[in-house]
XYZ file of C-alpha atoms in Angstrom:
408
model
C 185.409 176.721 -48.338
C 182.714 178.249 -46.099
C 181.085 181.505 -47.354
C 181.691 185.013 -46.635
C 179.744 185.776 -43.917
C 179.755 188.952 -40.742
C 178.140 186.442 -38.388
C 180.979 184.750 -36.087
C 180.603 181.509 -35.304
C 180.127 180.551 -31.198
C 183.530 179.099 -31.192
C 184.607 181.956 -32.987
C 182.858 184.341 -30.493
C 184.420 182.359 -27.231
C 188.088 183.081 -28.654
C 187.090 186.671 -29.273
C 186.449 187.263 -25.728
C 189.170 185.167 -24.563
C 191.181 187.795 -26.116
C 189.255 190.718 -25.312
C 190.036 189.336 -21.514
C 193.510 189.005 -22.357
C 193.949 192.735 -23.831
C 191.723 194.372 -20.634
C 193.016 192.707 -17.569
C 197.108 192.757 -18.891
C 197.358 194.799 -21.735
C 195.670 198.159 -20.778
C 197.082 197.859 -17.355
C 200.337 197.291 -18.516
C 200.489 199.824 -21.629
C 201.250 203.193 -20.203
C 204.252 201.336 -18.342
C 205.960 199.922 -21.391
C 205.763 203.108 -23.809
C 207.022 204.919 -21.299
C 210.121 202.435 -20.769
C 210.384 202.081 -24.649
C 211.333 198.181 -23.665
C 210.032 195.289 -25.695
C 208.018 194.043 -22.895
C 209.130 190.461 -22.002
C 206.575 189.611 -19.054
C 203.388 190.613 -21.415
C 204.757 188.557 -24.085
C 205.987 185.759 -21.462
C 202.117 186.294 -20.022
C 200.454 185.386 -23.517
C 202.630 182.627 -24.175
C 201.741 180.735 -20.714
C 198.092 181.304 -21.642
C 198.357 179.845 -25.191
C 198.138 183.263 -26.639
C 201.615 183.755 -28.098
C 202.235 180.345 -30.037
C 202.369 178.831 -32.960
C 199.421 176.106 -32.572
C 197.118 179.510 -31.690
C 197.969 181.415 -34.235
C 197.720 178.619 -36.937
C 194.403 177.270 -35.919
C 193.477 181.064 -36.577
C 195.652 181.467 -39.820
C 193.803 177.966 -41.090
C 190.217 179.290 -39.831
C 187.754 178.272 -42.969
C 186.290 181.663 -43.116
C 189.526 183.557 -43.308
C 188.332 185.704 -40.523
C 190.179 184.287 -36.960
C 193.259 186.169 -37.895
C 191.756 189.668 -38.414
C 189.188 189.013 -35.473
C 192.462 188.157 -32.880
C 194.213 191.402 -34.348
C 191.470 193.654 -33.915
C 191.310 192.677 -29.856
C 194.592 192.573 -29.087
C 195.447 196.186 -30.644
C 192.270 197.477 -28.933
C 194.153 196.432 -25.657
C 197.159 198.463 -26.834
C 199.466 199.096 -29.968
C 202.658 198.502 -28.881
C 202.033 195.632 -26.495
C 199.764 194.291 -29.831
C 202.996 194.631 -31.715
C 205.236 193.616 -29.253
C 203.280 190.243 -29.169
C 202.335 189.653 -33.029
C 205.452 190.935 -34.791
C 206.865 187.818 -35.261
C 204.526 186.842 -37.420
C 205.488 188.827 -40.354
C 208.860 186.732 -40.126
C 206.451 183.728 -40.125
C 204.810 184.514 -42.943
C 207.325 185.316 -44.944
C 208.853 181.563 -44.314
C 204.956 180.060 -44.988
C 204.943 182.095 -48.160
C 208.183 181.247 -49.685
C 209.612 178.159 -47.650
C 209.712 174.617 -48.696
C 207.500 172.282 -46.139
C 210.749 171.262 -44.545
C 211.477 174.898 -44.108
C 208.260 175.358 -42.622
C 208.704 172.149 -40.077
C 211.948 173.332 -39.166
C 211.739 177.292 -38.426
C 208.174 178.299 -37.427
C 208.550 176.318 -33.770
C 212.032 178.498 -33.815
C 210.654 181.379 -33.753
C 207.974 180.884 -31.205
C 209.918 178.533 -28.659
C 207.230 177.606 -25.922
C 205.687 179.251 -22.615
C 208.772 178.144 -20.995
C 210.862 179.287 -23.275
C 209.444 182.332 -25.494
C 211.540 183.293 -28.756
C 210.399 186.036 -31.378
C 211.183 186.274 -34.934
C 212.112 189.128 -37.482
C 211.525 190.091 -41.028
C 213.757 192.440 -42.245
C 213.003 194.025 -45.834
C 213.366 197.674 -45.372
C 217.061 199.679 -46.550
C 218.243 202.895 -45.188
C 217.793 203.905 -49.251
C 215.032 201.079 -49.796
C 211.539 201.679 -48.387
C 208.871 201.664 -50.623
C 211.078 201.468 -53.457
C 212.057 197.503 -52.636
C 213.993 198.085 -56.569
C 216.744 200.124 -54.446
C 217.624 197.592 -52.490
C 221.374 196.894 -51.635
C 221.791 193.762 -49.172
C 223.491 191.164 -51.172
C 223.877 187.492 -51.291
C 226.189 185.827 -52.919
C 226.355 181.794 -53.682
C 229.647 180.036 -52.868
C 229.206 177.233 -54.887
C 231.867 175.559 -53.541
C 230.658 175.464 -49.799
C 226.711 175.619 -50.683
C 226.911 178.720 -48.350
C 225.179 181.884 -49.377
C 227.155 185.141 -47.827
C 225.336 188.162 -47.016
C 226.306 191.860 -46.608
C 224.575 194.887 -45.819
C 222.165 196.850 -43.531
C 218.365 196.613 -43.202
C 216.345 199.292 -40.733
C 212.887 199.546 -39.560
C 213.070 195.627 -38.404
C 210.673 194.836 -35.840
C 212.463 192.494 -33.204
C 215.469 193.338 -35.360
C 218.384 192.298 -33.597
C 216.994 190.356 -30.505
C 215.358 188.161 -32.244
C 215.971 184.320 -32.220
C 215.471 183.811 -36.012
C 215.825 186.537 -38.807
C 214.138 186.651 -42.179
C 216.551 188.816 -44.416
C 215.493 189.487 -48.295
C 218.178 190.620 -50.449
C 219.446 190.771 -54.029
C 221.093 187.709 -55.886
C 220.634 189.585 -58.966
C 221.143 193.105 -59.401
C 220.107 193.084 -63.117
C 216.653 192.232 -62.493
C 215.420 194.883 -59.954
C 212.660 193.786 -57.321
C 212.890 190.683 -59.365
C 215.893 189.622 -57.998
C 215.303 189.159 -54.948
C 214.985 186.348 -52.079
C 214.431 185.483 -48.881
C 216.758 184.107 -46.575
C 216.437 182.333 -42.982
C 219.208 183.605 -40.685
C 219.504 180.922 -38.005
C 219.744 182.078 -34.129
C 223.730 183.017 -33.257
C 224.778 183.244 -36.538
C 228.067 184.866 -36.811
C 227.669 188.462 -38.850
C 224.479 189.587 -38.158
C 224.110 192.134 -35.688
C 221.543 194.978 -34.177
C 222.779 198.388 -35.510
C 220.915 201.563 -33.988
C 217.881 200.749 -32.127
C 215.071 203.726 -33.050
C 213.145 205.808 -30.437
C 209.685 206.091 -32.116
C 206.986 208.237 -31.813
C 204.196 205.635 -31.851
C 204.301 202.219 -30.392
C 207.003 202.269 -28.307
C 207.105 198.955 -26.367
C 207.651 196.688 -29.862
C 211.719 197.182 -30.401
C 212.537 198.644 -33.952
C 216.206 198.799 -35.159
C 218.484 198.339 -37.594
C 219.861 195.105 -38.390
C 223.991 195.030 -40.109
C 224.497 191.553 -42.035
C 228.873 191.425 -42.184
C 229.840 188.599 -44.018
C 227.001 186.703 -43.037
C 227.709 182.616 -44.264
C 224.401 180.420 -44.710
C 223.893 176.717 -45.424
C 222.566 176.362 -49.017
C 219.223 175.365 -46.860
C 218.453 178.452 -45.234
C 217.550 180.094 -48.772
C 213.423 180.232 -48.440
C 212.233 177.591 -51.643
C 215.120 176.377 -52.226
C 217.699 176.796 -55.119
C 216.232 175.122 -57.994
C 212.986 176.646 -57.329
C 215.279 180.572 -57.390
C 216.920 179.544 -60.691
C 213.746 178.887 -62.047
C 212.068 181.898 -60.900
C 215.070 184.063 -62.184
C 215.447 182.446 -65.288
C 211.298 183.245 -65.455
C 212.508 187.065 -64.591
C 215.315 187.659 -67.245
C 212.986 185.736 -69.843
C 210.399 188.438 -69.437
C 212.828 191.232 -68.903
C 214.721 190.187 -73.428
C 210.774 190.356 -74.058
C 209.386 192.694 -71.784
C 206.543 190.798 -70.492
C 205.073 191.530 -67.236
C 206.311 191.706 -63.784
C 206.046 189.355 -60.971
C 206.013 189.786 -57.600
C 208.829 189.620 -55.108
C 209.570 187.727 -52.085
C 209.316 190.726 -50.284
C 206.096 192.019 -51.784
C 204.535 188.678 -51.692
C 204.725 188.487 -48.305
C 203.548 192.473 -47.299
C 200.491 191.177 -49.994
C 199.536 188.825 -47.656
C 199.824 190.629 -44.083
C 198.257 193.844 -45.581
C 194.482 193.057 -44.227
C 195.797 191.666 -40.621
C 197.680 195.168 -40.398
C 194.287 196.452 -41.543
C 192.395 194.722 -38.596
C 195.302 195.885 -36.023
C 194.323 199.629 -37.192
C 190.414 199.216 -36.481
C 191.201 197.909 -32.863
C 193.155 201.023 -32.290
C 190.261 203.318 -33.776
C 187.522 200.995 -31.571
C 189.402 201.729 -28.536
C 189.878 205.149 -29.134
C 185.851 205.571 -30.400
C 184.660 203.968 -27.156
C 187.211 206.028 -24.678
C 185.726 209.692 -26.384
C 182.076 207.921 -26.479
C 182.037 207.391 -22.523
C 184.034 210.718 -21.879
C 181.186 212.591 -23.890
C 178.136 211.109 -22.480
C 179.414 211.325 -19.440
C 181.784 214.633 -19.171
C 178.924 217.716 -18.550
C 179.678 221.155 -19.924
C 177.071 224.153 -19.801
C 174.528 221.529 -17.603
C 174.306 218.909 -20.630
C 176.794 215.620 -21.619
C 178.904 216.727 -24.582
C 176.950 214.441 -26.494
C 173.764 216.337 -26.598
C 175.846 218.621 -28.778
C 174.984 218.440 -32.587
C 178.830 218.761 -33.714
C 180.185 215.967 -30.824
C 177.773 213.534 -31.985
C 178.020 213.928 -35.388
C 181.724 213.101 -35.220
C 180.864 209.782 -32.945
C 178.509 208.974 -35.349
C 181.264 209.605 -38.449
C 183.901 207.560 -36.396
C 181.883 204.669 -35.536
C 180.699 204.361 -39.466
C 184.211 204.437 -40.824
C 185.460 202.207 -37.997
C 182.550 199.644 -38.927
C 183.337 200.107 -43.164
C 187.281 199.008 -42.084
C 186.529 196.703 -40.409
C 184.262 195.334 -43.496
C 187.073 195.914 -46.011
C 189.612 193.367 -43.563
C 186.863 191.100 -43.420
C 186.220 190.884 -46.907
C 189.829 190.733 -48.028
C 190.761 188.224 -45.452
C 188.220 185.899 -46.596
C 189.176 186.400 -49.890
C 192.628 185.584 -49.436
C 191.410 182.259 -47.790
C 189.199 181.665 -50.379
C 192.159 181.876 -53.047
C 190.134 184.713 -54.402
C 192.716 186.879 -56.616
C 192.659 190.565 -55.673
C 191.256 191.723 -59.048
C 190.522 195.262 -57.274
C 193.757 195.215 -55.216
C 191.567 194.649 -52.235
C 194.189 193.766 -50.057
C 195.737 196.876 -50.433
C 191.891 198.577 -50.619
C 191.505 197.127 -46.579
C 195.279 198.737 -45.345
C 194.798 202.260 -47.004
C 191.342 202.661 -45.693
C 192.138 200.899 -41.981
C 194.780 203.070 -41.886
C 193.632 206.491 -42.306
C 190.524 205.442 -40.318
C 192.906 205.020 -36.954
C 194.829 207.990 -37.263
C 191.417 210.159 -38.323
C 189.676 208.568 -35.312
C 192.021 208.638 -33.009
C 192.620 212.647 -33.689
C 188.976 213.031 -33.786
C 189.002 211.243 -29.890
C 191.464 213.767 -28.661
C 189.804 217.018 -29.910
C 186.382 215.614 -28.330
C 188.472 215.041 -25.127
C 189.638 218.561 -24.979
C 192.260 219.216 -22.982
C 192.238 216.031 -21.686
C 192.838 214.263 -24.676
C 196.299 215.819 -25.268
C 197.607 214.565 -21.571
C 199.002 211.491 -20.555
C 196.137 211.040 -18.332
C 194.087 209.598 -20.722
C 195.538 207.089 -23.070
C 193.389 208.557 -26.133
C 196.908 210.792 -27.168
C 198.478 207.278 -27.087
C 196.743 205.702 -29.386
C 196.888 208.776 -31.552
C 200.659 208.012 -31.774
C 200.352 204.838 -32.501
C 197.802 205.198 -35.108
C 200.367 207.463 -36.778
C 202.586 204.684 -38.292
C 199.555 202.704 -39.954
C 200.150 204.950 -42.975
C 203.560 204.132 -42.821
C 204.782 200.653 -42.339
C 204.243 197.866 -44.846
C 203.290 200.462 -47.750
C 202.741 203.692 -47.037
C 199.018 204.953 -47.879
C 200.565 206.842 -50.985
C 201.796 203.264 -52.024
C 198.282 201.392 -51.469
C 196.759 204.287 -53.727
C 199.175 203.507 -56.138
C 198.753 199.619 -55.741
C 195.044 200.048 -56.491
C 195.197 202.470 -59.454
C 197.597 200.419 -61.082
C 195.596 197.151 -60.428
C 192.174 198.832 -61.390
C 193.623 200.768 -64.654
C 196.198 197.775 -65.367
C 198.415 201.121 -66.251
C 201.930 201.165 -64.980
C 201.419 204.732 -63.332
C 204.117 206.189 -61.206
């Protein structure tokens, strides 16, 4: 397992620019076009997949990088190009690691190619977690599935929301409750295979923020599944619930669910997605204010402009250190002791939408227009103290890990 280290490696450094091509001459171009259609953008997606860019061999040579950093280093490019196009083209991989988390290696074989297709052929993927009544409170959940023992089918009723791809997606990864009695602990994950009769895309949401990836709701009627499509298997549930109702007549502590196990994971690649948003916006309000004159100087030459360049630029850098660190970690099979996974999303986070507001008010006027695409990525920064745990949930993650006190 190679070391932590901030130095990338040349190959390292010659897929980092590949992608910094990729997000400047058909991202940025394309961006203002697709949030103002509020489309999931098809030919961007189609665009990356011809290239290599959007496929499973790319993004697993970066998931299996040694030094844990080829995931957060794509990321960070791509959402520099733009949010919603980043989105657009990386949301299915929540989906896919929620099957690489929880699958079987059969499972694995079997769905990951599904949800990519090929540059012919492009397919995307969903992971759908999130209740009209169930956000951050996963123990609220109300999507059911039931076991037919007879058939080996698993049926499955209810609504999830918030589901990126949700809907038009080729494959579906659905958690829900096969026991009620044990809260968050009785949960699993399901794979909901492409035409599957039952499942279909509720309301579809106009968003503030990153409006060319497609959010909606997702209804599960009577949903039937092969005994097969249950992520891990049966045997490996009944163990894991007998586990859960074992500690729940004793009390002992809690373990995590298929649904937290797998935001656990993603938490320091949304973390990198949130510094390329605050890098572009940085470098967009660094040109306009060495290069914008007011009262015969650059903006810069004022105290209180450059000040706030030089605040942006060090929290930008710090994020970007706190992804780094967890994602090696993570590849390392270093536990979070200090909930550093979490640590990496809070602080990304707040970074974007701090910088992002701080690019507008040094653009002025100009800032708040369409014009300039600083306003956009203000928008989109907005959500990454939303989705996948809101910031009020990663403070609570790391108090509770640090103080290993239940606090609520």
């Amino acid at each position: 397992m190679a070391g932590f280290t901030m130095e990338l490696s040349e190959d390292q450094r010659g897929v980092r620019d590949w992608i910094h091509g990729f997000a400047a001459d058909v991202m940025r171009p394309a961006a203002a076009e697709w949030d103002e259609r509020e489309e999931f953008p098809w030919p961007v997606v189609q665009e990356a997949a011809r290239i290599g860019l959007y496929s499973l061999d790319f993004y697993a040579q970066q998931f299996f990088d040694p030094t844990g950093l080829g995931i957060p280093m794509a990321m960070e490019e791509l959402f520099w190009g733009d949010a919603g196009l980043g989105l657009a083209i990386t949301g299915t991989g929540l989906a896919a690691i929620g099957v690489l988390t929880n699958g079987t290696e059969e499972q694995i074989g079997t769905w990951l190619p599904q949800m990519y297709g090929d540059a012919d052929d492009v397919k995307i993927a969903a992971f759908c977690s999130s209740e009209p009544d169930a956000g951050s409170d996963v123990s609220a959940m109300r999507t059911r599935a039931v076991y037919d023992e007879a058939k080996d089918e698993w049926v499955l009723d209810g609504t999830k929301t918030w589901a990126t791809n949700g809907g038009i997606a080729n494959v579906h990864v659905v958690v829900a409750v096969v026991d009620p009695g044990l809260g968050a602990r009785g949960h699993a994950s399901f794979i909901v295979p492409p035409g599957t009769k039952g499942l279909s895309q509720g309301q579809k949401f106009k968003k503030h923020g990153i409006r060319a990836s497609h959010t909606a709701e997702v209804v599960l009627d009577g949903v039937r599944l092969p005994g097969h499509c249950l992520l891990g298997g049966k045997d490996k549930l009944d163990e894991r619930l007998a586990r859960a109702r074992e500690r729940v007549r004793t009390g002992g502590a809690r373990t995590p669910n298929a649904a937290m196990a797998t935001f656990e994971a993603s938490r320091p690649t949304v973390g990198a997605q949130a510094v390329g948003i605050a890098r572009a916006a940085y470098e967009v309000a660094l040109d306009y204010a060495q290069t914008r004159v007011q009262f015969g100087r650059p903006v810069i030459d004022n105290q209180g402009v450059a000040f706030q360049l030089a605040d942006m630029r060090t929290r930008i850098d710090a994020a970007r250190l706190l992804v780094w660190r967890a994602s090696w970690m993570a590849t390392a099979g270093k536990p979070f002791t200090s909930a550093e996974g979490s640590m990496s999303k809070l602080f990304a986070g707040e970074t974007a939408k701090a910088v992002t507001a701080q690019a507008m008010q040094i653009l002025g006027g100009n800032g708040y227009t369409r014009e300039y695409p600083v306003e956009r990525m203000h928008r989109d920064a907005a959500i990454y103290t939303i989705f996948e745990g809101t910031s009020e949930i990663q403070r609570l993650v790391i108090a509770r890990t640090i103080s290993d006190v239940p606090i609520r």
